[in-house]
Short mmCIF file of C-alpha atoms and ligand atoms in Angstrom, two decimals:
data_model
loop_
_atom_site.label_atom_id
_atom_site.label_comp_id
_atom_site.label_asym_id
_atom_site.label_seq_id
_atom_site.Cartn_x
_atom_site.Cartn_y
_atom_site.Cartn_z
CA MET O 1 -85.64 -5.87 3.56
CA LYS O 2 -83.02 -5.02 0.79
CA LYS O 3 -80.00 -3.63 2.60
CA PHE O 4 -78.45 -0.68 0.45
CA GLN O 5 -74.50 -0.26 -0.38
CA ALA O 6 -72.83 2.20 -1.72
CA VAL O 7 -72.43 2.23 -5.59
CA ARG O 8 -69.40 -0.05 -6.51
CA GLY O 9 -65.89 1.84 -6.53
CA MET O 10 -67.50 4.70 -4.62
CA ARG O 11 -66.57 4.80 -1.19
CA ASP O 12 -67.51 6.68 2.24
CA LEU O 13 -65.03 8.45 4.10
CA LEU O 14 -65.48 8.32 7.90
CA PRO O 15 -64.41 10.67 10.21
CA GLU O 16 -61.27 9.54 10.98
CA GLU O 17 -60.18 9.02 7.34
CA ALA O 18 -62.27 12.62 6.27
CA GLY O 19 -60.08 14.19 9.01
CA LEU O 20 -56.79 12.92 7.33
CA TRP O 21 -58.04 14.34 4.15
CA ARG O 22 -58.91 17.45 5.46
CA SER O 23 -55.50 18.05 6.94
CA ILE O 24 -53.94 16.76 3.81
CA GLU O 25 -56.42 19.44 1.53
CA SER O 26 -55.34 22.42 3.60
CA ARG O 27 -51.67 21.48 3.35
CA VAL O 28 -52.26 21.38 -0.52
CA GLN O 29 -54.26 24.48 -0.58
CA GLN O 30 -51.64 26.50 1.33
CA GLN O 31 -49.24 25.83 -1.35
CA MET O 32 -51.52 26.67 -4.01
CA HIS O 33 -51.81 29.99 -2.40
CA ALA O 34 -48.38 30.54 -1.78
CA PHE O 35 -47.74 30.24 -5.56
CA GLY O 36 -50.64 32.70 -6.40
CA TYR O 37 -53.26 30.51 -7.96
CA GLY O 38 -56.90 31.20 -7.24
CA GLU O 39 -59.50 28.81 -6.61
CA ILE O 40 -62.38 27.92 -9.11
CA ARG O 41 -65.45 26.22 -8.04
CA LEU O 42 -66.88 24.13 -11.37
CA PRO O 43 -70.22 21.97 -11.91
CA LEU O 44 -69.77 18.24 -11.65
CA LEU O 45 -71.94 18.14 -14.71
CA GLU O 46 -70.96 19.39 -18.01
CA SER O 47 -72.63 18.75 -21.88
CA THR O 48 -71.02 15.63 -22.99
CA GLU O 49 -69.79 17.26 -26.08
CA LEU O 50 -67.07 19.19 -24.07
CA PHE O 51 -65.45 15.90 -22.87
CA VAL O 52 -65.78 14.58 -26.49
CA ARG O 53 -64.18 17.23 -28.33
CA SER O 54 -61.34 18.05 -25.48
CA VAL O 55 -60.39 14.46 -24.14
CA GLY O 56 -60.97 12.94 -27.67
CA ASP O 57 -63.42 10.52 -29.04
CA VAL O 58 -61.20 7.51 -29.64
CA THR O 59 -59.98 7.91 -26.08
CA ASP O 60 -60.68 5.10 -23.36
CA LEU O 61 -62.11 7.43 -21.01
CA VAL O 62 -64.75 9.11 -23.69
CA LYS O 63 -65.54 5.60 -25.18
CA LYS O 64 -65.56 3.61 -22.09
CA GLU O 65 -65.54 5.26 -18.89
CA MET O 66 -68.19 8.44 -18.86
CA TYR O 67 -71.14 8.30 -16.81
CA THR O 68 -73.73 9.78 -19.58
CA PHE O 69 -77.21 10.44 -19.41
CA THR O 70 -80.12 12.41 -21.17
CA ASP O 71 -81.66 14.72 -18.94
CA ARG O 72 -85.42 15.88 -18.82
CA ASN O 73 -84.63 18.54 -21.49
CA GLU O 74 -83.03 15.53 -23.74
CA ASP O 75 -79.65 17.36 -23.31
CA SER O 76 -76.68 14.93 -23.25
CA LEU O 77 -74.64 15.62 -19.73
CA THR O 78 -71.71 13.69 -18.14
CA LEU O 79 -70.34 13.50 -14.74
CA ARG O 80 -67.12 15.16 -15.18
CA PRO O 81 -64.15 12.44 -15.51
CA GLU O 82 -61.43 15.12 -15.10
CA GLY O 83 -61.29 18.91 -14.26
CA THR O 84 -59.32 20.57 -17.23
CA ALA O 85 -62.19 20.66 -19.58
CA GLY O 86 -64.68 22.44 -17.35
CA CYS O 87 -62.14 24.67 -16.22
CA LEU O 88 -61.15 25.85 -19.65
CA ARG O 89 -64.68 26.21 -20.62
CA ALA O 90 -65.08 28.37 -17.79
CA ALA O 91 -62.03 30.32 -18.04
CA ILE O 92 -63.45 31.07 -21.66
CA GLU O 93 -67.15 31.70 -20.75
CA ASN O 94 -65.90 34.02 -17.85
CA GLY O 95 -63.26 36.25 -19.76
CA LEU O 96 -60.35 34.92 -17.97
CA VAL O 97 -58.37 33.97 -21.01
CA VAL O 98 -58.01 37.80 -22.64
CA ASN O 99 -54.70 39.74 -21.88
CA GLN O 100 -53.96 37.80 -18.53
CA THR O 101 -52.36 34.71 -17.46
CA ALA O 102 -55.00 32.77 -15.12
CA ARG O 103 -53.82 30.53 -12.36
CA LEU O 104 -56.23 28.58 -11.28
CA TRP O 105 -56.88 25.63 -8.87
CA TYR O 106 -59.97 23.11 -8.11
CA SER O 107 -60.55 20.24 -6.21
CA GLY O 108 -63.51 17.70 -6.06
CA PRO O 109 -64.76 14.53 -7.16
CA MET O 110 -64.67 12.98 -10.77
CA PHE O 111 -66.38 10.08 -11.87
CA ARG O 112 -64.83 7.29 -14.28
CA HIS O 113 -66.36 3.91 -15.03
CA GLU O 114 -63.10 1.79 -14.70
CA ARG O 115 -62.48 -1.48 -12.77
CA PRO O 116 -62.33 -0.44 -9.23
CA GLN O 117 -58.94 -1.59 -7.33
CA LYS O 118 -57.07 -0.22 -4.68
CA GLY O 119 -56.05 3.21 -5.94
CA ARG O 120 -58.62 3.31 -8.50
CA TYR O 121 -62.03 4.15 -7.85
CA ARG O 122 -65.08 5.27 -10.08
CA GLN O 123 -65.71 8.04 -7.81
CA PHE O 124 -62.42 9.82 -6.94
CA GLU O 125 -61.08 13.25 -5.92
CA GLN O 126 -58.40 15.36 -7.78
CA ILE O 127 -56.76 18.60 -6.85
CA GLY O 128 -55.97 20.28 -10.14
CA ALA O 129 -54.04 23.16 -11.06
CA GLU O 130 -54.18 24.98 -14.81
CA VAL O 131 -52.39 28.14 -15.81
CA ILE O 132 -53.79 29.61 -18.97
CA GLY O 133 -52.06 32.32 -21.07
CA GLU O 134 -48.33 31.48 -20.74
CA ALA O 135 -46.58 29.52 -23.66
CA GLY O 136 -42.86 29.46 -21.93
CA PRO O 137 -41.16 26.37 -20.22
CA ASP O 138 -40.84 28.89 -17.40
CA ILE O 139 -44.47 28.29 -16.30
CA ASP O 140 -44.06 24.24 -16.75
CA ALA O 141 -41.08 24.84 -14.11
CA GLU O 142 -43.36 26.92 -11.91
CA LEU O 143 -46.04 24.22 -12.00
CA LEU O 144 -43.61 21.35 -11.35
CA GLU O 145 -42.11 23.23 -8.62
CA LEU O 146 -45.77 23.74 -7.07
CA CYS O 147 -45.80 20.01 -7.27
CA TRP O 148 -42.67 19.80 -5.61
CA SER O 149 -43.21 21.93 -2.63
CA ILE O 150 -46.43 20.14 -2.36
CA TRP O 151 -44.66 16.71 -1.84
CA GLN O 152 -42.23 18.44 0.46
CA ALA O 153 -44.95 19.57 3.04
CA PHE O 154 -45.71 15.91 3.35
CA ASP O 155 -41.95 14.75 3.28
CA LEU O 156 -42.57 12.69 0.19
CA GLU O 157 -39.86 14.01 -2.34
CA GLU O 158 -37.94 10.73 -1.73
CA VAL O 159 -40.58 8.36 -2.85
CA LEU O 160 -42.05 10.12 -5.84
CA SER O 161 -40.42 10.40 -9.16
CA LEU O 162 -40.71 13.03 -12.00
CA GLU O 163 -40.95 11.56 -15.40
CA LEU O 164 -41.02 13.77 -18.11
CA ASN O 165 -41.80 13.63 -22.10
CA SER O 166 -42.60 16.02 -25.08
CA LEU O 167 -45.40 14.86 -27.19
CA GLY O 168 -44.21 18.22 -29.71
CA THR O 169 -46.88 20.07 -31.79
CA PRO O 170 -50.04 17.94 -33.61
CA ALA O 171 -48.14 17.94 -36.93
CA ALA O 172 -45.02 16.18 -35.02
CA ARG O 173 -46.97 14.04 -33.11
CA GLN O 174 -48.88 12.87 -36.66
CA ALA O 175 -45.69 12.25 -38.30
CA TYR O 176 -44.88 10.09 -35.51
CA GLN O 177 -48.18 8.27 -35.55
CA GLN O 178 -47.80 7.29 -39.13
CA ALA O 179 -43.93 5.98 -38.46
CA LEU O 180 -45.17 3.83 -35.25
CA GLN O 181 -48.20 2.61 -37.11
CA GLY O 182 -45.95 1.58 -40.22
CA TYR O 183 -43.87 -0.06 -37.64
CA LEU O 184 -46.46 -1.90 -35.69
CA GLN O 185 -48.60 -3.00 -38.94
CA GLN O 186 -45.59 -5.47 -39.75
CA TYR O 187 -46.45 -7.38 -36.81
CA ILE O 188 -49.91 -7.31 -36.29
CA ALA O 189 -50.19 -10.65 -36.05
CA GLU O 190 -48.37 -11.03 -32.73
CA LEU O 191 -50.27 -7.76 -31.02
CA ASP O 192 -52.74 -8.50 -28.59
CA GLN O 193 -56.19 -7.66 -29.34
CA ALA O 194 -56.79 -4.34 -27.54
CA SER O 195 -53.45 -3.13 -29.12
CA ARG O 196 -55.00 -4.19 -32.72
CA ASP O 197 -58.02 -2.26 -32.00
CA CYS O 198 -55.87 1.09 -31.24
CA LEU O 199 -53.56 0.72 -33.89
CA PRO O 200 -55.69 2.35 -36.97
CA VAL O 201 -57.10 4.75 -34.52
CA ASN O 202 -55.04 5.74 -31.63
CA PRO O 203 -51.26 4.15 -31.93
CA MET O 204 -49.81 5.82 -29.20
CA ARG O 205 -52.14 4.24 -26.77
CA ILE O 206 -50.06 1.06 -27.85
CA LEU O 207 -47.35 2.23 -26.18
CA ASP O 208 -49.09 2.05 -22.63
CA SER O 209 -49.54 -1.37 -22.84
CA LYS O 210 -48.80 -3.88 -20.41
CA VAL O 211 -49.04 -7.13 -22.31
CA PRO O 212 -45.45 -8.49 -22.45
CA ALA O 213 -45.23 -9.70 -25.87
CA THR O 214 -46.32 -6.44 -27.00
CA ARG O 215 -44.15 -4.37 -24.69
CA GLU O 216 -41.43 -6.42 -26.27
CA LEU O 217 -42.29 -5.43 -29.87
CA LEU O 218 -41.90 -1.74 -28.63
CA ALA O 219 -38.52 -2.00 -27.48
CA GLU O 220 -37.53 -1.60 -30.92
CA ALA O 221 -40.29 1.01 -32.05
CA PRO O 222 -39.71 4.44 -33.28
CA VAL O 223 -39.70 7.05 -30.53
CA LEU O 224 -41.31 10.56 -30.50
CA THR O 225 -38.04 12.36 -29.27
CA ASP O 226 -36.71 11.67 -33.14
CA PHE O 227 -40.01 13.65 -34.57
CA LEU O 228 -39.88 16.58 -32.26
CA ASP O 229 -40.16 19.77 -34.26
CA GLN O 230 -37.21 22.27 -33.35
CA GLU O 231 -39.54 24.47 -31.44
CA SER O 232 -40.86 21.67 -28.79
CA ALA O 233 -37.31 20.53 -28.35
CA ASP O 234 -36.17 23.84 -27.46
CA HIS O 235 -39.27 24.31 -25.16
CA PHE O 236 -38.59 20.94 -23.62
CA ALA O 237 -34.44 21.59 -23.20
CA GLY O 238 -35.60 24.98 -21.52
CA LEU O 239 -37.63 22.93 -19.23
CA CYS O 240 -35.10 20.81 -18.27
CA ARG O 241 -32.53 23.44 -17.72
CA LEU O 242 -34.76 25.10 -15.10
CA LEU O 243 -35.68 21.87 -13.23
CA ASP O 244 -31.69 21.43 -12.87
CA GLY O 245 -31.26 25.21 -11.57
CA LEU O 246 -34.26 24.51 -9.27
CA HIS O 247 -32.77 21.01 -8.16
CA ILE O 248 -35.93 19.16 -9.11
CA PRO O 249 -35.01 15.59 -10.15
CA TYR O 250 -36.86 14.00 -13.23
CA VAL O 251 -36.15 11.21 -15.73
CA ILE O 252 -37.10 11.47 -19.56
CA ASN O 253 -39.59 8.78 -20.48
CA PRO O 254 -40.09 8.70 -23.97
CA ARG O 255 -43.03 6.13 -23.10
CA ILE O 256 -45.04 8.84 -21.30
CA VAL O 257 -47.93 9.68 -23.79
CA ARG O 258 -51.13 10.32 -21.20
CA GLY O 259 -54.24 8.77 -21.83
CA LEU O 260 -56.27 12.35 -22.86
CA ASP O 261 -55.68 14.13 -26.73
CA TYR O 262 -55.76 17.30 -25.77
CA TYR O 263 -52.00 17.35 -24.91
CA THR O 264 -49.18 19.40 -26.66
CA LYS O 265 -45.33 19.41 -26.06
CA THR O 266 -44.66 18.84 -22.11
CA VAL O 267 -46.31 16.06 -20.50
CA PHE O 268 -45.28 14.39 -17.08
CA GLU O 269 -46.33 11.81 -14.43
CA TRP O 270 -45.35 11.95 -10.59
CA THR O 271 -45.02 8.01 -9.86
CA THR O 272 -44.04 5.99 -7.05
CA THR O 273 -43.27 2.37 -6.54
CA LYS O 274 -45.44 2.38 -3.14
CA LEU O 275 -49.09 1.71 -4.36
CA GLY O 276 -48.82 -1.16 -6.77
CA ALA O 277 -50.15 -0.82 -10.33
CA GLN O 278 -51.95 2.52 -9.59
CA ASN O 279 -48.92 4.29 -9.60
CA ALA O 280 -49.14 7.64 -10.90
CA ILE O 281 -50.05 9.90 -8.19
CA CYS O 282 -50.14 13.42 -9.83
CA SER O 283 -50.06 13.78 -14.02
CA GLY O 284 -50.51 16.50 -16.36
CA GLY O 285 -49.08 18.60 -19.32
CA ARG O 286 -49.60 21.37 -21.70
CA TYR O 287 -52.92 21.71 -23.98
CA ASP O 288 -51.81 24.65 -26.28
CA GLY O 289 -54.40 23.93 -28.66
CA LEU O 290 -57.36 23.12 -26.76
CA SER O 291 -59.12 26.62 -26.08
CA GLU O 292 -59.43 27.15 -29.96
CA LEU O 293 -60.74 23.61 -30.19
CA LEU O 294 -63.75 24.64 -27.09
CA GLY O 295 -64.53 27.89 -29.64
CA GLY O 296 -62.07 30.27 -27.53
CA PRO O 297 -58.96 32.36 -28.65
CA ALA O 298 -55.57 30.99 -29.23
CA VAL O 299 -53.92 30.76 -25.75
CA PRO O 300 -51.47 28.12 -24.48
CA ALA O 301 -52.33 26.38 -21.27
CA ILE O 302 -50.83 23.83 -18.77
CA GLY O 303 -51.88 21.93 -15.63
CA PHE O 304 -51.71 18.94 -13.66
CA ALA O 305 -54.09 16.90 -11.48
CA LEU O 306 -53.18 14.97 -8.36
CA GLY O 307 -55.20 12.00 -7.07
CA MET O 308 -56.38 12.69 -3.62
CA ASP O 309 -57.19 9.00 -2.96
CA ARG O 310 -53.69 8.18 -4.01
CA LEU O 311 -51.88 11.16 -2.03
CA ALA O 312 -54.25 9.95 1.41
CA LEU O 313 -53.34 6.41 0.47
CA MET O 314 -49.37 7.48 0.68
CA VAL O 315 -49.65 9.54 3.68
CA SER O 316 -51.16 6.87 5.90
CA LEU O 317 -48.97 4.14 4.22
CA LEU O 318 -45.95 6.01 4.95
CA LYS O 319 -47.01 7.26 8.23
CA LYS O 320 -46.58 11.01 7.27
CA GLN O 321 -49.73 12.03 8.45
CA PRO O 322 -49.98 15.50 10.35
CA PRO O 323 -49.55 14.93 13.89
CA SER O 324 -52.48 14.44 15.91
CA GLY O 325 -53.85 16.36 18.88
CA VAL O 326 -54.42 20.25 18.49
CA ALA O 327 -51.00 21.74 18.70
CA ASP O 328 -47.66 21.51 17.62
CA VAL O 329 -45.98 24.15 19.65
CA TYR O 330 -47.57 24.95 23.03
CA LEU O 331 -46.59 28.40 24.79
CA ILE O 332 -47.13 28.89 28.59
CA PRO O 333 -46.36 32.41 29.89
CA LEU O 334 -45.69 31.72 33.76
CA SER O 335 -47.49 34.98 35.05
CA GLU O 336 -50.41 37.21 33.96
CA GLU O 337 -47.95 40.14 33.28
CA LEU O 338 -46.00 38.04 30.72
CA ARG O 339 -49.25 37.00 28.83
CA PRO O 340 -49.15 40.30 26.35
CA GLN O 341 -45.20 38.87 25.49
CA ALA O 342 -46.40 35.43 25.07
CA LEU O 343 -49.39 36.45 22.84
CA GLN O 344 -46.84 38.72 20.94
CA LEU O 345 -44.39 35.72 20.43
CA ALA O 346 -47.52 33.38 19.28
CA ARG O 347 -48.41 35.53 16.56
CA LYS O 348 -44.83 35.83 15.27
CA LEU O 349 -44.32 31.91 15.19
CA ARG O 350 -47.63 31.69 13.27
CA LEU O 351 -46.58 33.79 10.60
CA GLU O 352 -43.15 32.21 10.25
CA LEU O 353 -43.89 28.44 10.74
CA THR O 354 -46.92 28.39 8.54
CA PHE O 355 -47.04 24.51 8.70
CA GLU O 356 -47.35 24.38 12.62
CA ARG O 357 -50.07 24.81 14.99
CA ILE O 358 -49.45 27.26 17.81
CA VAL O 359 -51.39 27.04 20.73
CA CYS O 360 -50.83 29.82 23.78
CA HIS O 361 -52.04 28.37 27.27
CA THR O 362 -54.91 30.02 28.34
CA GLY O 363 -56.19 30.15 32.01
CA HIS O 364 -54.25 29.92 35.48
CA ALA O 365 -50.38 29.36 35.00
CA LYS O 366 -49.60 26.56 37.65
CA ILE O 367 -46.83 25.10 35.93
CA LYS O 368 -47.70 21.34 36.74
CA SER O 369 -50.94 21.62 35.21
CA ALA O 370 -50.08 23.59 32.34
CA MET O 371 -47.61 21.24 31.37
CA LYS O 372 -50.16 18.43 31.95
CA LYS O 373 -52.16 20.43 29.10
CA ALA O 374 -49.33 20.83 26.77
CA ASP O 375 -48.62 17.01 26.80
CA ARG O 376 -52.44 15.92 26.05
CA SER O 377 -52.16 18.99 23.06
CA GLY O 378 -50.08 16.55 21.46
CA ALA O 379 -47.28 19.10 20.91
CA ALA O 380 -44.12 18.35 20.51
CA VAL O 381 -42.56 21.83 21.83
CA VAL O 382 -43.36 23.65 24.85
CA LEU O 383 -41.96 27.10 25.25
CA LEU O 384 -41.81 28.44 28.68
CA LEU O 385 -41.94 32.38 29.38
CA GLY O 386 -41.19 33.22 32.74
CA GLU O 387 -39.38 36.36 34.51
CA ALA O 388 -36.04 34.78 34.29
CA GLU O 389 -36.64 34.04 30.78
CA ALA O 390 -38.13 37.60 30.04
CA PHE O 391 -35.22 39.06 31.75
CA ALA O 392 -32.21 37.38 29.92
CA GLY O 393 -34.58 37.92 26.47
CA GLY O 394 -35.00 34.26 25.80
CA ILE O 395 -37.60 31.41 26.30
CA THR O 396 -36.95 28.29 27.84
CA MET O 397 -38.02 25.44 25.24
CA LYS O 398 -38.90 21.92 26.11
CA LEU O 399 -39.03 19.06 23.65
CA LEU O 400 -42.03 16.85 24.96
CA ARG O 401 -41.34 13.67 22.64
CA GLN O 402 -37.64 13.45 22.68
CA ASP O 403 -34.80 12.83 24.71
CA VAL O 404 -33.13 16.13 24.94
CA GLU O 405 -32.38 18.47 28.08
CA GLN O 406 -34.66 21.75 28.24
CA LYS O 407 -32.72 24.95 27.00
CA LEU O 408 -32.88 28.69 27.08
CA VAL O 409 -33.21 29.85 23.86
CA PRO O 410 -32.48 33.69 22.65
CA GLN O 411 -35.27 35.66 21.15
CA SER O 412 -33.69 36.06 17.90
CA GLU O 413 -33.07 32.32 17.85
CA ILE O 414 -36.57 30.94 18.69
CA VAL O 415 -38.13 30.54 15.17
CA ALA O 416 -35.09 28.51 13.86
CA GLU O 417 -34.58 26.38 17.11
CA VAL O 418 -38.50 25.36 16.81
CA LYS O 419 -38.12 24.69 12.96
CA ALA O 420 -35.17 22.66 13.69
CA ALA O 421 -36.91 20.59 16.43
CA MET O 422 -40.04 20.29 14.43
CA ARG O 423 -38.39 18.74 11.62
CA ARG O 424 -36.43 16.57 13.96
CA ASN O 425 -40.28 15.50 15.32
CA HIS O 426 -41.51 14.80 12.10
CA SER O 427 -38.29 12.37 10.49
CA GLY O 428 -38.29 10.52 13.81
P1 HAM D 501 -55.30 12.36 -15.25
O1 HAM D 501 -54.03 11.52 -15.40
O2 HAM D 501 -56.04 11.28 -16.22
O3 HAM D 501 -55.15 13.32 -15.77
O4 HAM D 501 -55.48 11.93 -13.65
C1 HAM D 501 -54.92 12.71 -12.92
C2 HAM D 501 -54.70 11.96 -11.79
O5 HAM D 501 -55.93 11.42 -11.07
C3 HAM D 501 -54.08 10.51 -11.63
O6 HAM D 501 -52.55 10.93 -11.67
C4 HAM D 501 -54.29 9.65 -10.33
O7 HAM D 501 -53.40 10.14 -9.44
C5 HAM D 501 -55.79 10.22 -10.23
N1 HAM D 501 -56.96 9.43 -11.12
C6 HAM D 501 -57.13 9.01 -12.36
N2 HAM D 501 -57.91 8.14 -12.04
C7 HAM D 501 -58.37 7.82 -11.15
C8 HAM D 501 -59.17 6.86 -10.56
N3 HAM D 501 -60.23 5.96 -10.96
N4 HAM D 501 -59.05 6.57 -9.06
C9 HAM D 501 -58.38 7.37 -8.62
N5 HAM D 501 -57.30 8.20 -8.76
C10 HAM D 501 -57.62 8.38 -10.24
C11 HAM D 501 -56.07 14.39 -15.76
O8 HAM D 501 -57.44 14.24 -14.95
C12 HAM D 501 -55.76 15.47 -16.39
N6 HAM D 501 -57.23 16.42 -16.52
C13 HAM D 501 -54.81 16.55 -15.68
C14 HAM D 501 -54.46 17.82 -16.19
C15 HAM D 501 -54.97 18.82 -15.70
N7 HAM D 501 -53.81 17.85 -17.35
C16 HAM D 501 -53.64 19.01 -17.61
N8 HAM D 501 -54.00 19.76 -16.67
#
């Protein structure tokens, strides 16, 4: 009998990995919520024309990588290769782009017929955010800060670097493309075949080439920065100033051109050296002209998508996964009379420590068995509330996984002390 296997480039996530994904997703979603982004759920199938028009008919994505088929009504449909086009289509169709700013996020599978390797799959997941209706660099900075706060939630800021560029207006880009074509035309004989094919239709794609000889030629090529229009240059300078103010580090990389045609002005990639060739964990940029191209009103927009498969790889590679077990903080009231006070404290801790799981001991409060349960829960911090603590207006804090003496912490300092203990625990 023939045994079936998953389609090449498509994976099963077994319970352990799925559990990791779920906890990563919930942390990312928490950040989306904290920044005021509303979730939008979008179809997996869209009309093929949507992607041809938005991503561009000369891009690799549209020419070579789409899963396209004709349905029973002879309509050409495509499994979405990315989320921006569908999200903007939905925003226009549902009137979210008129006289308002739409802050949206989505997640789910995308499909691209690429050559599979570690970190690159044919079905992969993205979590994306799009802001429609804002033209200024302040919103670019807000989106990058949202990314930054996601990295912070996983303690990944140190291993990711933000590469920024501006592609300018379509007119500036066209002038640049002509200059680049003119320059590379002189060396056509030395170019690799793929770059030669790109030269007449999409010369900026060549800037991404990994072929050493081509890369050498590119070292002397004209750079887009010199062709930027004044408005785009001011926008970019404004964004850099805001990022400096937020202390978000970045490098300006004029070679970031992105593989999709809809971008204008700001583009960016968050890259890492930890994942080999598939080094972009999150990417995006502005697409101010796309709404009109899709028959909508002239509204500016910007967004990003992070690759869940790559984020999950990073998190497990660097052992940054959320702690196992069921609790981070285990609170034990040492008598029934103290239970209401303990429940109030648990509520306060949950409100103030959004990332930590707070569990209050239930049932009889024999200290020995309660401590055993605390240990089994996986908690790093145990808080003991007894008569003496209640009388002194504090709580006893015990750190289960660190070699530190237990101590009495005053009520007013509990949140700060638990926070500090959890931070030490995550970094240790
Ligand atoms: P993209 O750069 O094509 O942009 O994809 C975004 C992210 O998805 C990449 O940085 C990478 O982490 C992940 N990714 C892409 N292809 C694969 C793959 N084959 N396997 C695993 N992960 C992959 C976009 O899709 C744009 N829609 C981003 C955007 C949103 N721009 C504006 N708004």
